[in-house]
XYZ file of C-alpha atoms in Angstrom:
688
model
C -37.695 -16.755 -7.176
C -41.452 -16.400 -6.694
C -42.819 -13.011 -7.704
C -44.719 -10.895 -5.209
C -48.120 -9.500 -6.326
C -46.719 -6.195 -7.646
C -43.926 -7.945 -9.539
C -46.411 -10.401 -11.017
C -48.644 -7.541 -12.180
C -45.676 -5.837 -13.826
C -44.472 -9.048 -15.493
C -47.864 -9.974 -16.995
C -49.578 -6.629 -17.665
C -51.285 -6.629 -21.095
C -49.924 -10.057 -22.059
C -52.488 -12.680 -23.122
C -52.609 -15.818 -25.241
C -52.964 -15.082 -28.936
C -52.294 -11.398 -28.385
C -51.712 -9.072 -31.295
C -48.172 -7.578 -30.997
C -49.681 -4.143 -31.561
C -52.149 -4.492 -28.707
C -49.906 -4.514 -25.608
C -50.200 -1.030 -24.068
C -47.205 0.928 -22.764
C -46.009 0.126 -19.247
C -43.864 1.985 -16.728
C -42.484 -0.056 -13.825
C -41.331 2.148 -10.957
C -38.889 -0.158 -9.219
C -37.703 1.026 -5.812
C -34.176 0.239 -4.658
C -33.642 -3.466 -4.010
C -37.136 -4.359 -5.238
C -36.072 -7.033 -7.751
C -36.424 -5.048 -10.972
C -34.042 -7.267 -12.970
C -35.997 -10.363 -12.006
C -39.275 -8.623 -12.861
C -38.136 -7.435 -16.285
C -36.674 -10.867 -17.041
C -40.041 -12.437 -16.171
C -41.793 -9.965 -18.483
C -39.493 -11.006 -21.334
C -40.263 -14.639 -20.513
C -44.021 -13.996 -20.411
C -43.905 -12.385 -23.868
C -42.132 -15.437 -25.304
C -44.393 -17.900 -23.499
C -47.432 -16.155 -25.007
C -46.172 -16.369 -28.560
C -43.882 -13.369 -29.068
C -41.072 -13.930 -31.575
C -37.798 -13.550 -29.586
C -36.066 -12.142 -32.659
C -38.579 -9.275 -32.713
C -37.849 -8.236 -29.121
C -35.512 -5.280 -28.512
C -34.010 -5.226 -25.004
C -31.952 -2.165 -24.061
C -29.903 -1.971 -20.880
C -27.036 0.233 -19.715
C -24.387 -2.499 -19.800
C -23.991 -5.553 -21.977
C -23.560 -7.595 -18.805
C -27.028 -6.541 -17.630
C -28.685 -7.646 -20.878
C -26.851 -10.982 -20.786
C -27.989 -11.586 -17.204
C -31.579 -10.630 -18.038
C -31.704 -13.004 -21.014
C -30.196 -15.792 -18.889
C -32.872 -15.355 -16.228
C -35.664 -15.137 -18.806
C -34.413 -18.296 -20.491
C -34.463 -20.116 -17.158
C -38.102 -19.090 -16.578
C -39.121 -20.155 -20.078
C -37.358 -23.499 -19.715
C -39.012 -24.197 -16.361
C -42.483 -23.355 -17.633
C -42.085 -25.365 -20.827
C -40.266 -28.175 -19.066
C -37.376 -28.006 -21.512
C -39.436 -27.983 -24.744
C -37.753 -25.368 -27.008
C -40.135 -25.844 -29.941
C -41.754 -22.419 -29.625
C -38.601 -20.309 -29.256
C -36.625 -19.235 -26.227
C -35.027 -16.164 -24.698
C -31.643 -17.296 -26.021
C -33.022 -16.483 -29.496
C -33.150 -12.760 -28.653
C -30.747 -11.142 -31.117
C -31.290 -7.484 -30.304
C -30.104 -6.852 -26.762
C -27.518 -4.463 -25.375
C -26.872 -0.821 -24.676
C -28.464 2.036 -26.594
C -25.086 2.707 -28.216
C -24.502 -0.928 -29.208
C -27.959 -1.184 -30.783
C -27.341 2.116 -32.593
C -24.049 0.796 -33.952
C -25.758 -2.255 -35.476
C -28.599 -0.244 -36.999
C -26.275 2.378 -38.472
C -24.228 -0.275 -40.240
C -27.423 -1.787 -41.650
C -28.737 1.563 -42.880
C -25.405 3.287 -43.600
C -26.228 3.658 -47.290
C -29.365 5.654 -46.485
C -27.374 7.910 -44.152
C -24.438 8.508 -46.531
C -22.258 6.895 -43.892
C -19.247 4.685 -44.561
C -20.271 1.229 -43.289
C -16.690 0.582 -42.132
C -16.716 3.508 -39.673
C -14.807 3.091 -36.435
C -15.931 4.376 -33.030
C -13.851 6.801 -30.980
C -13.764 6.340 -27.233
C -13.936 9.438 -25.029
C -10.211 10.032 -24.780
C -9.681 9.665 -28.534
C -12.565 12.038 -29.200
C -10.984 14.541 -26.802
C -7.647 14.159 -28.597
C -9.266 14.901 -31.954
C -11.084 17.970 -30.681
C -7.852 19.041 -28.974
C -5.950 18.755 -32.261
C -8.503 21.005 -33.971
C -8.435 23.387 -31.003
C -4.681 23.829 -31.454
C -5.042 24.099 -35.232
C -7.488 26.997 -34.740
C -5.051 28.765 -32.421
C -7.450 28.575 -29.483
C -4.685 27.313 -27.200
C -2.829 30.581 -27.751
C -5.605 32.958 -26.687
C -4.641 35.744 -24.309
C -7.463 34.613 -21.984
C -8.044 31.076 -20.787
C -9.931 28.996 -23.362
C -11.608 25.731 -22.218
C -9.435 22.623 -22.468
C -10.155 19.784 -24.864
C -12.081 17.658 -22.327
C -14.332 20.605 -21.464
C -14.892 21.341 -25.155
C -15.931 17.714 -25.709
C -18.214 17.829 -22.650
C -19.922 20.944 -24.041
C -20.371 19.313 -27.447
C -21.760 16.152 -25.819
C -24.185 18.065 -23.605
C -25.578 19.979 -26.592
C -26.094 16.740 -28.542
C -27.675 14.717 -25.743
C -29.905 17.398 -24.249
C -30.945 18.776 -27.650
C -30.505 22.284 -26.237
C -28.767 25.202 -27.890
C -25.115 25.939 -27.196
C -26.090 29.173 -25.434
C -28.487 27.304 -23.120
C -25.890 24.651 -22.273
C -23.182 27.227 -21.570
C -25.477 29.258 -19.317
C -26.703 26.233 -17.357
C -23.610 24.037 -17.068
C -20.508 25.933 -18.264
C -21.000 29.599 -17.315
C -17.240 30.240 -17.262
C -17.181 29.474 -20.999
C -19.952 31.892 -22.019
C -17.477 34.392 -23.481
C -16.500 31.909 -26.237
C -19.762 30.956 -28.063
C -18.571 31.774 -31.591
C -15.249 29.986 -31.161
C -16.953 26.934 -29.660
C -19.487 26.766 -32.506
C -16.706 26.808 -35.080
C -14.673 24.264 -33.103
C -17.642 21.857 -32.896
C -18.405 22.320 -36.601
C -14.800 21.486 -37.544
C -14.846 18.527 -35.152
C -17.920 17.128 -36.915
C -16.316 17.722 -40.308
C -13.091 15.985 -39.247
C -15.001 12.929 -38.051
C -16.861 12.721 -41.347
C -13.639 12.974 -43.335
C -12.056 10.209 -41.272
C -15.149 7.959 -41.214
C -15.223 7.874 -37.413
C -18.099 8.352 -34.976
C -17.974 9.161 -31.289
C -20.418 7.887 -28.656
C -22.757 10.817 -29.144
C -22.825 10.376 -32.928
C -24.206 6.857 -32.535
C -27.326 8.252 -30.879
C -27.459 11.353 -33.088
C -27.359 9.339 -36.315
C -29.992 6.946 -34.962
C -32.188 9.906 -34.041
C -31.903 11.390 -37.545
C -32.536 7.958 -39.040
C -35.867 7.967 -37.177
C -36.791 11.442 -38.480
C -37.234 10.137 -42.040
C -40.678 8.427 -42.088
C -39.811 5.593 -44.482
C -36.592 4.748 -42.632
C -38.318 5.064 -39.255
C -40.958 2.611 -40.426
C -38.269 0.185 -41.631
C -36.523 0.266 -38.252
C -39.703 0.183 -36.151
C -41.166 -2.739 -38.093
C -38.214 -4.903 -37.003
C -39.514 -4.972 -33.422
C -42.844 -5.828 -31.841
C -41.643 -5.156 -28.299
C -39.143 -2.677 -26.876
C -38.059 -3.047 -23.239
C -35.740 -0.528 -21.560
C -33.966 -0.931 -18.221
C -32.761 1.940 -15.967
C -35.008 4.402 -17.766
C -34.256 7.139 -15.233
C -30.724 7.294 -16.672
C -31.763 8.048 -20.258
C -31.104 11.436 -21.838
C -33.434 13.498 -24.022
C -32.042 12.042 -27.249
C -32.569 8.457 -26.076
C -36.131 9.224 -25.009
C -36.910 10.825 -28.378
C -35.541 7.763 -30.184
C -37.854 5.530 -28.146
C -40.900 7.687 -28.955
C -40.005 7.584 -32.651
C -39.654 3.792 -32.508
C -43.158 3.305 -31.117
C -45.223 6.532 -31.360
C -48.382 4.878 -30.016
C -46.485 3.199 -27.176
C -47.725 -0.299 -27.926
C -45.173 -2.928 -26.991
C -43.065 -0.497 -24.930
C -42.094 -1.390 -21.342
C -39.613 0.634 -19.309
C -38.241 0.061 -15.806
C -36.631 2.627 -13.555
C -36.671 4.587 -10.327
C -36.978 8.363 -10.383
C -35.415 8.423 -6.896
C -32.173 7.026 -8.364
C -31.742 9.505 -11.211
C -28.244 10.864 -10.442
C -26.487 11.251 -13.786
C -27.436 14.718 -15.029
C -23.729 15.414 -15.606
C -24.041 12.811 -18.392
C -27.154 14.631 -19.676
C -29.580 12.111 -18.115
C -32.961 13.700 -17.472
C -35.280 12.663 -14.640
C -38.118 14.257 -16.655
C -37.998 11.278 -19.027
C -39.389 8.944 -16.384
C -41.605 11.552 -14.695
C -43.414 12.403 -17.951
C -43.339 8.920 -19.519
C -47.015 7.993 -18.822
C -48.295 10.933 -20.894
C -45.878 10.849 -23.827
C -47.643 8.294 -26.037
C -50.962 8.315 -27.853
C -52.406 6.281 -24.989
C -51.532 6.793 -21.343
C -49.064 4.262 -19.969
C -49.937 1.995 -17.053
C -47.759 2.562 -13.961
C -46.900 -0.338 -11.634
C -44.858 0.383 -8.501
C -42.563 -2.147 -6.822
C -42.175 -1.248 -3.136
C -41.076 -4.442 -1.396
C -37.358 -4.268 -0.776
C -35.309 -7.479 -0.507
C -32.043 -5.846 0.584
C -32.325 -3.599 3.642
C -33.793 -3.784 7.115
C -37.026 -1.916 7.794
C -35.409 0.837 9.949
C -32.991 1.660 7.107
C -35.882 1.833 4.640
C -37.905 4.057 6.990
C -35.017 6.525 7.017
C -34.628 6.350 3.227
C -38.353 6.941 2.726
C -38.208 9.957 5.025
C -35.402 11.503 2.977
C -37.309 11.094 -0.292
C -40.653 12.256 1.104
C -39.210 15.785 1.021
C -38.681 15.660 -2.778
C -40.681 18.180 -4.770
C -41.351 15.863 -7.748
C -41.529 12.094 -7.474
C -43.605 8.956 -7.840
C -44.994 8.227 -4.408
C -43.756 4.973 -2.970
C -42.885 3.649 0.467
C -40.273 0.927 0.485
C -40.899 -1.838 3.009
C -39.116 -5.002 4.030
C -39.843 -8.201 5.882
C -36.364 -7.915 7.458
C -37.139 -6.571 10.910
C -34.471 -4.999 13.115
C -34.213 -2.839 16.228
C -31.138 -1.012 14.910
C -31.762 2.377 13.331
C -29.280 4.079 10.991
C -26.746 6.136 12.940
C -25.983 9.815 12.350
C -22.615 10.641 13.889
C -21.494 14.205 14.517
C -17.726 14.097 14.517
C -15.620 16.923 15.867
C -13.591 17.270 12.654
C -12.287 15.256 9.701
C -9.621 13.347 11.694
C -12.339 12.434 14.171
C -14.556 11.248 11.304
C -11.756 9.026 10.032
C -11.104 7.715 13.533
C -14.767 6.756 13.983
C -15.037 5.027 10.603
C -11.898 2.955 11.118
C -13.020 1.966 14.638
C -16.365 0.740 13.284
C -14.789 -1.072 10.341
C -12.575 -3.064 12.698
C -15.455 -3.587 15.156
C -17.715 -5.071 12.466
C -14.848 -7.153 11.105
C -14.326 -8.718 14.526
C -18.091 -9.283 14.692
C -17.877 -11.456 11.573
C -18.526 -9.003 8.721
C -15.603 -9.258 6.321
C -14.027 -6.097 4.948
C -15.345 -6.661 1.416
C -18.884 -6.677 2.840
C -18.334 -3.128 4.119
C -18.184 0.027 1.986
C -17.305 3.664 2.565
C -19.156 5.976 0.168
C -18.511 9.638 -0.596
C -19.800 12.399 -2.869
C -16.435 13.246 -4.455
C -13.289 11.149 -4.835
C -11.032 13.419 -2.752
C -13.339 13.117 0.279
C -11.609 9.835 1.115
C -8.044 11.231 1.071
C -7.522 11.297 4.850
C -9.246 7.947 5.300
C -6.935 6.300 2.738
C -3.877 7.529 4.639
C -5.217 6.149 7.923
C -6.179 2.813 6.356
C -2.631 2.476 5.059
C -1.223 3.345 8.478
C -3.379 0.679 10.137
C -2.632 -1.948 7.453
C -6.262 -2.209 6.287
C -6.290 -3.124 2.556
C -8.857 -1.426 0.344
C -9.994 -1.073 -3.261
C -11.198 2.292 -4.539
C -13.678 2.391 -7.397
C -13.607 5.073 -10.059
C -9.963 4.733 -11.136
C -8.367 4.104 -14.509
C -10.557 2.156 -16.928
C -9.254 -0.597 -19.151
C -9.456 1.352 -22.415
C -7.815 4.396 -20.814
C -4.640 2.408 -20.165
C -1.916 3.653 -22.511
C -0.673 0.227 -23.578
C -4.194 -1.028 -24.327
C -4.919 2.063 -26.422
C -1.644 1.511 -28.289
C -2.554 -2.006 -29.366
C -6.150 -1.144 -30.232
C -4.998 1.847 -32.288
C -3.028 -0.493 -34.572
C -6.168 -2.557 -35.164
C -8.295 0.559 -35.646
C -5.917 1.962 -38.257
C -6.005 -1.351 -40.109
C -9.810 -1.383 -39.966
C -10.193 2.225 -41.110
C -7.200 3.734 -42.949
C -8.798 7.187 -42.644
C -8.750 7.072 -38.825
C -6.030 9.682 -38.294
C -6.368 9.626 -34.479
C -5.372 5.950 -34.435
C -2.648 6.443 -37.044
C -1.169 9.419 -35.189
C -0.844 7.321 -32.019
C 0.631 4.295 -33.768
C 3.290 6.304 -35.595
C 4.516 7.919 -32.394
C 5.200 4.510 -30.841
C 8.382 4.309 -32.914
C 11.590 5.912 -31.610
C 12.359 9.322 -33.121
C 8.808 9.849 -34.400
C 7.272 12.843 -32.654
C 4.115 14.762 -33.612
C 5.804 16.718 -36.425
C 7.213 13.668 -38.220
C 3.997 11.735 -37.595
C 2.026 14.510 -39.324
C 4.375 14.400 -42.321
C 4.036 10.631 -42.633
C 0.250 10.899 -42.463
C 0.304 13.511 -45.243
C 2.473 11.226 -47.389
C 0.141 8.306 -46.656
C -2.864 10.367 -47.762
C -0.984 11.410 -50.923
C -0.564 7.685 -51.649
C -4.363 7.250 -51.469
C -4.065 5.562 -48.049
C -2.466 2.508 -49.696
C -0.574 0.526 -47.068
C 1.445 -1.042 -49.880
C 3.234 2.295 -50.274
C 3.872 2.766 -46.552
C 7.332 1.165 -46.683
C 8.512 3.790 -49.216
C 7.736 6.739 -46.925
C 10.852 8.448 -45.563
C 11.288 8.373 -41.785
C 13.980 9.765 -39.440
C 17.078 7.664 -38.836
C 16.009 6.712 -35.300
C 12.909 4.972 -36.697
C 14.539 3.453 -39.777
C 15.127 0.024 -38.241
C 11.585 -0.336 -36.892
C 9.729 1.201 -39.833
C 9.771 -1.854 -42.171
C 8.315 -4.032 -39.393
C 5.370 -1.676 -38.923
C 4.791 -1.415 -42.679
C 4.730 -5.223 -43.013
C 2.402 -5.554 -40.017
C -0.130 -3.124 -41.457
C -0.085 -4.926 -44.813
C -0.618 -8.250 -43.055
C -3.565 -6.879 -41.062
C -5.182 -5.468 -44.217
C -4.748 -8.764 -46.083
C -8.096 -10.550 -46.363
C -6.280 -13.884 -46.025
C -5.067 -13.034 -42.514
C -7.507 -14.731 -40.152
C -9.038 -12.405 -37.585
C -8.325 -14.693 -34.622
C -4.561 -14.365 -35.287
C -4.428 -10.590 -35.641
C -4.207 -9.534 -31.985
C -1.356 -11.992 -31.537
C 0.485 -10.473 -34.519
C 0.126 -6.983 -33.069
C 1.217 -8.150 -29.597
C 4.379 -9.716 -31.026
C 5.245 -6.515 -32.932
C 4.388 -4.295 -29.947
C 6.272 -6.186 -27.198
C 9.698 -4.446 -27.636
C 7.984 -1.046 -27.771
C 6.009 -1.887 -24.605
C 9.263 -2.636 -22.748
C 10.902 0.524 -24.087
C 8.014 2.903 -23.389
C 6.571 1.820 -20.048
C 7.503 0.696 -16.576
C 5.986 -2.521 -15.188
C 5.882 -3.976 -18.708
C 5.177 -7.467 -17.331
C 2.018 -6.215 -15.596
C 0.827 -4.457 -18.739
C 1.646 -7.504 -20.871
C -0.957 -9.385 -18.822
C -3.624 -6.933 -19.979
C -2.646 -7.551 -23.598
C -2.822 -11.312 -23.091
C -6.308 -10.789 -21.675
C -7.168 -8.653 -24.707
C -6.061 -11.421 -27.072
C -8.164 -13.915 -25.138
C -11.205 -11.610 -25.290
C -10.804 -11.169 -29.050
C -11.552 -14.856 -29.587
C -15.164 -14.203 -28.575
C -15.827 -11.927 -31.540
C -16.435 -12.932 -35.164
C -14.615 -9.988 -36.750
C -12.218 -7.140 -36.113
C -15.001 -4.571 -36.546
C -17.226 -6.250 -33.954
C -14.327 -6.575 -31.528
C -13.260 -2.926 -31.798
C -16.783 -1.538 -31.651
C -18.161 -3.614 -28.801
C -15.008 -3.287 -26.709
C -15.209 0.493 -27.108
C -18.909 0.625 -26.232
C -18.750 -1.774 -23.271
C -15.153 -2.003 -22.016
C -13.890 -4.096 -19.080
C -13.115 -2.177 -15.885
C -9.815 -3.669 -14.799
C -6.371 -2.617 -15.922
C -2.812 -3.087 -14.731
C -1.753 0.336 -16.022
C 0.245 2.286 -13.433
C -0.227 -0.549 -10.971
C 2.409 -1.439 -8.444
C 3.374 -4.870 -7.188
C 0.163 -6.900 -6.839
C -1.132 -6.825 -3.258
C -2.416 -10.180 -2.144
C -4.597 -10.159 0.946
C -7.338 -12.240 2.478
C -9.829 -9.396 2.354
C -10.201 -5.729 1.404
C -12.469 -2.795 2.191
C -14.509 -1.067 -0.531
C -14.144 2.681 -1.090
C -16.388 4.212 -3.737
C -17.972 7.395 -4.930
C -21.749 7.269 -4.645
C -22.116 7.411 -8.423
C -19.924 4.320 -8.811
C -21.807 2.509 -6.041
C -25.167 2.555 -7.806
C -26.452 -0.970 -8.289
C -24.238 -2.382 -5.502
C -25.011 -3.449 -1.930
C -23.067 -4.161 1.269
C -23.810 -5.318 4.806
C -22.346 -2.131 6.289
C -22.245 1.282 4.612
C -20.505 4.412 5.901
C -21.347 7.723 4.205
C -18.631 10.336 4.652
C -19.083 14.114 4.851
C -22.867 14.185 5.442
C -22.579 17.960 5.730
C -24.126 20.802 3.778
C -21.574 21.827 1.198
C -20.582 18.192 0.633
C -24.030 16.566 0.335
C -25.399 18.590 -1.362
C -22.171 19.692 -2.979
C -21.728 23.449 -2.825
C -21.226 23.249 -6.608
C -24.717 21.795 -7.076
C -27.042 24.156 -5.247
C -27.603 26.701 -8.013
C -31.092 25.444 -8.856
C -33.869 23.390 -7.332
C -33.251 20.680 -9.937
C -29.622 20.354 -8.811
C -30.604 20.205 -5.144
C -33.173 17.492 -5.852
C -30.561 15.400 -7.659
C -28.247 15.740 -4.657
C -31.099 14.472 -2.456
C -31.450 11.466 -4.742
C -27.697 10.930 -4.512
C -27.908 10.625 -0.718
C -30.888 8.271 -1.108
C -28.882 6.032 -3.464
C -26.036 5.910 -0.951
C -28.340 5.023 1.947
C -30.171 2.292 0.039
C -26.899 0.401 -0.588
C -26.897 -0.804 3.063
C -28.311 -4.160 4.103
C -27.922 -4.188 7.891
C -25.904 -1.251 9.219
C -25.827 2.349 8.012
C -23.712 5.234 9.322
C -23.844 8.844 8.140
C -20.934 10.869 9.497
C -21.017 14.647 9.736
C -17.691 16.339 10.543
C -18.664 19.518 12.387
C -15.423 21.303 11.580
C -13.502 21.321 8.291
C -10.013 22.673 7.833
C -9.682 24.764 4.674
C -6.849 23.516 2.491
C -5.134 26.809 1.652
C -2.388 28.952 3.060
C -3.400 31.463 5.678
C -1.220 33.947 7.510
C -2.704 32.935 10.849
C -2.169 29.214 10.253
C -4.752 26.670 9.136
C -8.238 28.097 8.765
C -11.351 26.115 9.638
C -15.087 26.440 9.099
C -18.107 24.924 10.818
C -20.700 23.124 8.707
C -24.279 22.152 9.487
C -25.612 18.636 8.977
C -26.880 18.005 5.438
C -30.190 19.747 4.792
C -31.618 16.387 3.687
C -31.688 15.260 7.348
C -33.876 17.968 8.926
C -35.016 17.736 12.575
C -38.532 16.372 11.784
C -37.120 13.120 10.392
C -34.324 12.580 12.916
C -36.492 10.192 14.932
C -35.686 7.612 12.218
C -32.027 7.736 13.271
C -29.870 7.170 16.302
C -27.576 10.143 16.923
C -24.068 10.017 18.352
C -21.123 12.353 18.852
C -17.485 11.463 18.375
C -14.390 13.424 19.452
C -10.880 13.040 18.099
C -8.727 10.183 19.357
C -6.004 12.712 20.206
C -8.297 14.564 22.576
C -9.413 11.308 24.181
C -5.815 10.313 24.749
C -5.172 13.653 26.430
C -8.296 13.385 28.549
C -7.412 9.889 29.671
C -3.773 10.617 30.469
C -2.718 10.765 34.156
C -2.524 14.264 35.621
C -0.818 15.423 38.873
C -3.323 16.050 41.719
C -2.213 19.681 42.090
C -4.682 22.607 42.103
C -3.847 26.180 41.190
C -6.225 29.086 41.929
C -5.545 31.131 38.800
C -8.538 33.432 39.389
C -7.115 34.673 42.683
C -3.690 35.203 41.121
C -5.164 37.355 38.346
C -7.031 39.569 40.801
C -3.958 39.932 42.987
C -1.940 40.937 39.930
C -3.992 44.129 39.692
C -4.583 44.831 43.349
C -0.933 44.494 44.296
C 0.460 46.340 41.275
C 2.076 49.777 41.767
């Protein structure tokens, strides 16, 4: 791919032959939707290497491992083409520090664990395990037995995570994001303190700890210098999705900004619920000792010009933004369509009609997507798709590591890796028949009394129901702890032990067994159990057979997705459901101007997913889903405030009534006329 002038400027800025690694000034690349940011960043990596940068002193941080792998692959291709295959001076494949913020943190913490008084063999809790641990402490403190509703374990973890990642006080976080929990500040402080203590005792870290420990590592000058001196260049992708803690880590890595390049789009910052802050990218140019250069990529390679004109008009209303006007060489006479539907059934009817119309016109179902603000917005559509035999896949469901059977197997490996990991042990013990939470707790206490020696596990007393299975588990754990047991055989050992329990505990065992086979295959790509457990936790696969029915084989399928899950994707045809105020923006996200602006960006992200055809559907009437003594209640909603009258010339507008009403209107009626008006008057005049 040849770079356009703006991309070329971004790829080469500050890079010269014989350059001093400390002389490349900071750079911010504002990359509009579909503007080729991955290609541009990959070319910048290639340019650094081609001009003498040591690949092993480049740090590349992305938001998925897949993204970093793809970027390195593209950079390597550029380097190879320019050098005509001569690898003598190093190549992009020599980059050793690439991955997510959390993966990089994991590697650094293990290197500097001694300086942080951290056990180098720590294991990493995924979100559900972290919630289980905080839930256990919550129950232990008696908070589940309060006379008034106390926040559940997932909410408690979300509060803890928000405090860590925003670096705000608990009181500030409760007031801004969890106002219904403001009556519990003292209890929540104590709960979080005990949660931290429990993790330290068990030598486990959660996702947030990885960043928090890295941040504190960078607060000690000598350690910060040791870490910073490892890297001449730091490149960060998707910078608009970073949180305050991640931004502070970057500033500590390179206080003067030299060697720092970040890429992002302020108009696509939509993850504040994960503590991401749009301020990071808005204030980036002024955060270093020298002002960063800003290069804007505006040429879009995805959408037609009329779609981009509409997207630009939506974002021009934003109160804070980098000014850019996306443009495309893909001309078209078709504007995006705003459809006012009579009600939700009418909205569904219109969408299905258009899906089938475009399919007959040659656009396969998988090249069409229906996007929505919240998962339940597609409920009625899913029912109608099923009725009309239109297959679909919905994104945002169960993740691989959330599947019960996958967590079971990984918990065995985690317990073997870290005998102090009580969350993993507690789960493993309860896989055996007759071992509930009470007995599991007793066994864990006995195990701790035996100094966590797995050799003594077989001597622990268990209930009769578990007596037959207990020796097998004890032998398995000893085998996994044995240094002579090769890592590549361990997942197979656990699978063999687990198979009868899988059949006993779960339905569709054959489907789930396929996931475990996949897990064993994946494990062969990792050099050790620690690397496997950590990297799988930090960057898990998406697919899982958990709770799946009989596999549905079809030639094609429609895409349904929340807008958040659609970021980074593109389709020929995009339908945006519920383009009404109260849905976009959500009525739960209009409490501040900052929330409203993020909702605007959310609509922008949805619109910019479309290549050729874009529909925004506004149901004029919504039925309220609650009982009402006068039958179903309905409300009328205005079109989303992000499509005000002054910008409607960028759209084509249409109206759509319900199919039921059309059927009634088209049905044959007798040619009989009745003068009801005259009858009503006569009723009074002729009455006695």
